[in-house]
PDB file of C-alpha atoms and ligand atoms in Angstrom:
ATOM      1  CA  UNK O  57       0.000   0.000   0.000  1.00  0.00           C
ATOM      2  CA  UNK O  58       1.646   3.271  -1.201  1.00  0.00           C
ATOM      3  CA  UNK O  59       0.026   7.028  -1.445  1.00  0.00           C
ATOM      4  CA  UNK O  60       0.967   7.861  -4.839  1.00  0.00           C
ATOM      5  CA  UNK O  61       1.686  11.853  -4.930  1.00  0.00           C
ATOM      6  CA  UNK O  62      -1.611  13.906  -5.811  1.00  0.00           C
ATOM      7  CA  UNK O  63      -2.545  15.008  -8.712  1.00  0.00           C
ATOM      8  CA  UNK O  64      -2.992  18.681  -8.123  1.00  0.00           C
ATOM      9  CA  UNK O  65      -5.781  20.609  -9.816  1.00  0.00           C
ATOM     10  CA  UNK O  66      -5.645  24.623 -10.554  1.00  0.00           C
ATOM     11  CA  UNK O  67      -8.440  26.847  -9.400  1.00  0.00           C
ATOM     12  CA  UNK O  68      -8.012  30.196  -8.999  1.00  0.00           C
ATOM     13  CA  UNK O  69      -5.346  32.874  -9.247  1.00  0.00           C
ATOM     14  CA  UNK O  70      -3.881  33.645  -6.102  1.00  0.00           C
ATOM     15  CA  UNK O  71      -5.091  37.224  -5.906  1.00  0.00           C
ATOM     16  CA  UNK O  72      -8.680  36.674  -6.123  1.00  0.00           C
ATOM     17  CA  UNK O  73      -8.537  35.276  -2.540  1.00  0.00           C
ATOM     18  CA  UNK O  74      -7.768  37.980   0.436  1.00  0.00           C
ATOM     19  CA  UNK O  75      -7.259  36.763   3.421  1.00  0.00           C
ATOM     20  CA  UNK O  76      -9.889  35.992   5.638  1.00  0.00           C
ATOM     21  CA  UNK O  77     -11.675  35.372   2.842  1.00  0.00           C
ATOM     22  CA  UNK O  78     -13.783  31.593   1.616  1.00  0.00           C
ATOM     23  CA  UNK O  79     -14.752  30.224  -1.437  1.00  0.00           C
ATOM     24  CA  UNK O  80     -16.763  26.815  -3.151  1.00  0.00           C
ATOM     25  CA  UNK O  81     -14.882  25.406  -5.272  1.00  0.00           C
ATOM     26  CA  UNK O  82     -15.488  22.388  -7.267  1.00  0.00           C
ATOM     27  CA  UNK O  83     -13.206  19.353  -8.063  1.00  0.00           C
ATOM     28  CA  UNK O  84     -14.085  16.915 -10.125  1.00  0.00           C
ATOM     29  CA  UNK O  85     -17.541  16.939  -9.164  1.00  0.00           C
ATOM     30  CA  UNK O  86     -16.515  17.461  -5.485  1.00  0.00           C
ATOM     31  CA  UNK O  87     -17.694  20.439  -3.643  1.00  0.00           C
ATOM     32  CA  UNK O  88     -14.592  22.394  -1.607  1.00  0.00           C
ATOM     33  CA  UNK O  89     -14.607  25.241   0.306  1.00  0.00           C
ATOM     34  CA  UNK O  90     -10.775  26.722   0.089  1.00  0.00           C
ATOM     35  CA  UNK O  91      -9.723  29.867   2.778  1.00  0.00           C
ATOM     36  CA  UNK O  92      -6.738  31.882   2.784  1.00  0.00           C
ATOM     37  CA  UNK O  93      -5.717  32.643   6.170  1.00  0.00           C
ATOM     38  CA  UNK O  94      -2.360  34.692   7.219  1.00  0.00           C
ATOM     39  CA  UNK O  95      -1.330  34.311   3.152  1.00  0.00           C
ATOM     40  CA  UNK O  96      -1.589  30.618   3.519  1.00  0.00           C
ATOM     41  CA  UNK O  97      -4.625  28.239   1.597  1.00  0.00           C
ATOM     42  CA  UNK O  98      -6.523  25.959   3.145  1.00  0.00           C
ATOM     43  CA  UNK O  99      -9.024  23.334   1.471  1.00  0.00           C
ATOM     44  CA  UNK O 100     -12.047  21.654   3.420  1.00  0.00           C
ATOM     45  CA  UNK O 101     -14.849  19.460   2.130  1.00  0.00           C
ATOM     46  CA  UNK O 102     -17.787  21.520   1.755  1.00  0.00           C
ATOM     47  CA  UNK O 103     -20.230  19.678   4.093  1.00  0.00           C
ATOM     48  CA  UNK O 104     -20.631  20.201   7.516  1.00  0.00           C
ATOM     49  CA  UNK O 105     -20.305  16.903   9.223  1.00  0.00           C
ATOM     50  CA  UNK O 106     -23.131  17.256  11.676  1.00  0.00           C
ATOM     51  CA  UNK O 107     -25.297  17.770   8.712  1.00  0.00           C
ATOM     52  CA  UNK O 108     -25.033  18.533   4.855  1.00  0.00           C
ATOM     53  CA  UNK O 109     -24.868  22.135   4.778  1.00  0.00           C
ATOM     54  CA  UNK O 110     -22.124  24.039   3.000  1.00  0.00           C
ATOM     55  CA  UNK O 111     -19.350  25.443   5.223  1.00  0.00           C
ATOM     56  CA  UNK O 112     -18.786  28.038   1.865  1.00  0.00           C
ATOM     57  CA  UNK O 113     -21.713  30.327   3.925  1.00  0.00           C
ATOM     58  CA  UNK O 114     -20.213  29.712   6.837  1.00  0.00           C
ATOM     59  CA  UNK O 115     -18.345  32.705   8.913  1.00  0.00           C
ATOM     60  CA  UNK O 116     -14.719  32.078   9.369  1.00  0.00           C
ATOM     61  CA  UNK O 117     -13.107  33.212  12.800  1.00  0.00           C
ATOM     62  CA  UNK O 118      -9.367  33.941  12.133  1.00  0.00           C
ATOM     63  CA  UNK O 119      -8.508  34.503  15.658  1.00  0.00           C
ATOM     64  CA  UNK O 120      -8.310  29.905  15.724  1.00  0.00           C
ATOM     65  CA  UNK O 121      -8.884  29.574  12.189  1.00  0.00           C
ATOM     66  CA  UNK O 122     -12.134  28.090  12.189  1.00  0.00           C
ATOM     67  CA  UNK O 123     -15.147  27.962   9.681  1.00  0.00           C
ATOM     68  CA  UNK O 124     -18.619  28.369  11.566  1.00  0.00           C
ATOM     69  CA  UNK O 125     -21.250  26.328  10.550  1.00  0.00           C
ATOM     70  CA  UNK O 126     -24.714  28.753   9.574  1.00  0.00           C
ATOM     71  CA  UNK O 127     -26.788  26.136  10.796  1.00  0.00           C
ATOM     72  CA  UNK O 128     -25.672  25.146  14.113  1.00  0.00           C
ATOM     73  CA  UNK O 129     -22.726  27.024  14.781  1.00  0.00           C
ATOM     74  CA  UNK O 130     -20.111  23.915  14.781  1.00  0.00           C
ATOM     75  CA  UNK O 131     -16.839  24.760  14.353  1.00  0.00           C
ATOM     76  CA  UNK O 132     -13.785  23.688  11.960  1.00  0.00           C
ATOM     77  CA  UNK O 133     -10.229  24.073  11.659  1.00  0.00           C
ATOM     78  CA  UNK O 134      -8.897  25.020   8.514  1.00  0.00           C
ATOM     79  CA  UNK O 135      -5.961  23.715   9.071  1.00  0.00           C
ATOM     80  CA  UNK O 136      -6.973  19.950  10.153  1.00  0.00           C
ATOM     81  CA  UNK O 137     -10.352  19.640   9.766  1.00  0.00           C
ATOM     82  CA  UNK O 138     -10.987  18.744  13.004  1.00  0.00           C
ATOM     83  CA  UNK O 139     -14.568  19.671  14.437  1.00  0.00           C
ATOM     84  CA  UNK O 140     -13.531  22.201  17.754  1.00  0.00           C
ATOM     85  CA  UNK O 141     -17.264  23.146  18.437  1.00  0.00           C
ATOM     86  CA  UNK O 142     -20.496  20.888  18.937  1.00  0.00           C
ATOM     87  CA  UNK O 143     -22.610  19.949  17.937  1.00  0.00           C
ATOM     88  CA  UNK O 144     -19.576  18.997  14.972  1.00  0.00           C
ATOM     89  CA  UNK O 145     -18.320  16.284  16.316  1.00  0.00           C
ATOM     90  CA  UNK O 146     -16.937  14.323  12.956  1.00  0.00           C
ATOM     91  CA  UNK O 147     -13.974  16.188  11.330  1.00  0.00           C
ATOM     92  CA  UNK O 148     -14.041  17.325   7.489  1.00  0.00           C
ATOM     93  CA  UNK O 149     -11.727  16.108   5.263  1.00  0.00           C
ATOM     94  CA  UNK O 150      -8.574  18.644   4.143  1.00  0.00           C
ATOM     95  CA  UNK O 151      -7.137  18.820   1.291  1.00  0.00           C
ATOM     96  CA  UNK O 152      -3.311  19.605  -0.064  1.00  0.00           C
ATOM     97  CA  UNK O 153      -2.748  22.982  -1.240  1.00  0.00           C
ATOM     98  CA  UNK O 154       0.201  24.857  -2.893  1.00  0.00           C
ATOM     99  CA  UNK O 155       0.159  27.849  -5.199  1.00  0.00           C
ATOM    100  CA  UNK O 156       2.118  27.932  -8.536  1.00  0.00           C
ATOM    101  CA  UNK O 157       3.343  30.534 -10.952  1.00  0.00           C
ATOM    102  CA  UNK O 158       0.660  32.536  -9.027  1.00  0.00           C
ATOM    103  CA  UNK O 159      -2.796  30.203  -9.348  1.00  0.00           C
ATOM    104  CA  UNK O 160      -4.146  28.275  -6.228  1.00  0.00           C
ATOM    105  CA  UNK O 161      -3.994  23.992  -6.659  1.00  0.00           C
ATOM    106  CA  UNK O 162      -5.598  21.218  -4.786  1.00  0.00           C
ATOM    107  CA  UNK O 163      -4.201  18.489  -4.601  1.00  0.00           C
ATOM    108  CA  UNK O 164      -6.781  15.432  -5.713  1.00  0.00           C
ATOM    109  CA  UNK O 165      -6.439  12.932  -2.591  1.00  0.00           C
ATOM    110  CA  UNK O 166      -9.200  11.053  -0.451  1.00  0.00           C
ATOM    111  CA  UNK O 167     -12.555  11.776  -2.031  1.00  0.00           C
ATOM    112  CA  UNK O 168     -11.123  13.659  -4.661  1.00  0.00           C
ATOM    113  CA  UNK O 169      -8.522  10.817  -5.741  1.00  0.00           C
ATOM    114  CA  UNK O 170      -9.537   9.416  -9.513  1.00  0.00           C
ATOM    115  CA  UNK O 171     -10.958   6.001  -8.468  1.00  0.00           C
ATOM    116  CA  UNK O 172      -9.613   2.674 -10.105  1.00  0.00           C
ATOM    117  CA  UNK O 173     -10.616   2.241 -13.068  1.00  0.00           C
ATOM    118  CA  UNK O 174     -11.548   6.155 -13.540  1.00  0.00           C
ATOM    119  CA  UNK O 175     -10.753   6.918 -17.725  1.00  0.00           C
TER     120      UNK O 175
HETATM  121  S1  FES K  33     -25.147  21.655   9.928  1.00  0.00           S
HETATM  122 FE1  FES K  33     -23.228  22.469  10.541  1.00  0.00          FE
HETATM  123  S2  FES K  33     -23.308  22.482  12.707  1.00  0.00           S
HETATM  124 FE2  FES K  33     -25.201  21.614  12.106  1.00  0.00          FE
END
């Protein structure tokens, strides 16, 4: 069992995100929310775990980095995924980041990996 490197996907120029600032994003048919916080990108599924609402409307508290669920108010880090706040209690899947010659990628891993047998 290996993790082959991902296969990183460009979706926006680096500029179009300030920081403090979310947007959705969509991968291969997979809904991401991707923040930039203190310069850096972050990439979270765009589900909330504790139900399926998008965490692209929800508020995002830079003082611990975390995206604030609209419906109930559970919390995420950006940087882990890991659910801080009830009533999240499942964390969200993160994704890799890196910027290029300027333009935001994700890198396609977990959900977003091609599956065998994918053309
Ligand atoms: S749907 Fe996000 S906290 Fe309930």
């Amino acid at each position: 069992m290996t993790n082959a490197s991902p296969r990183f996907a460009r979706v926006l120029a680096a500029d179009e995100l300030r920081d403090g600032e979310l947007m959705p994003v969509e991968i291969d048919g997979t809904p991401v929310v991707l923040v930039r916080h203190l310069g850096a990108f972050y990439a979270v599924q765009n589900n909330c775990s504790h139900r399926d609402f998008p965490l692209s409307e929800a508020g995002f508290d830079p003082r611990d980095a975390v995206l604030v669920c609209a419906w109930h108010g559970g919390c995420f880090d950006v940087r882990s995924g890991a659910a801080v706040v009830p009533p999240a209690t499942e964390a969200v899947e993160t994704f890799p980041v890196r910027v290029r010659d300027g333009w935001v990628e994700i890198g396609l891993t977990g959900s977003l990996a091609p599956q065998r047998g994918a053309a």
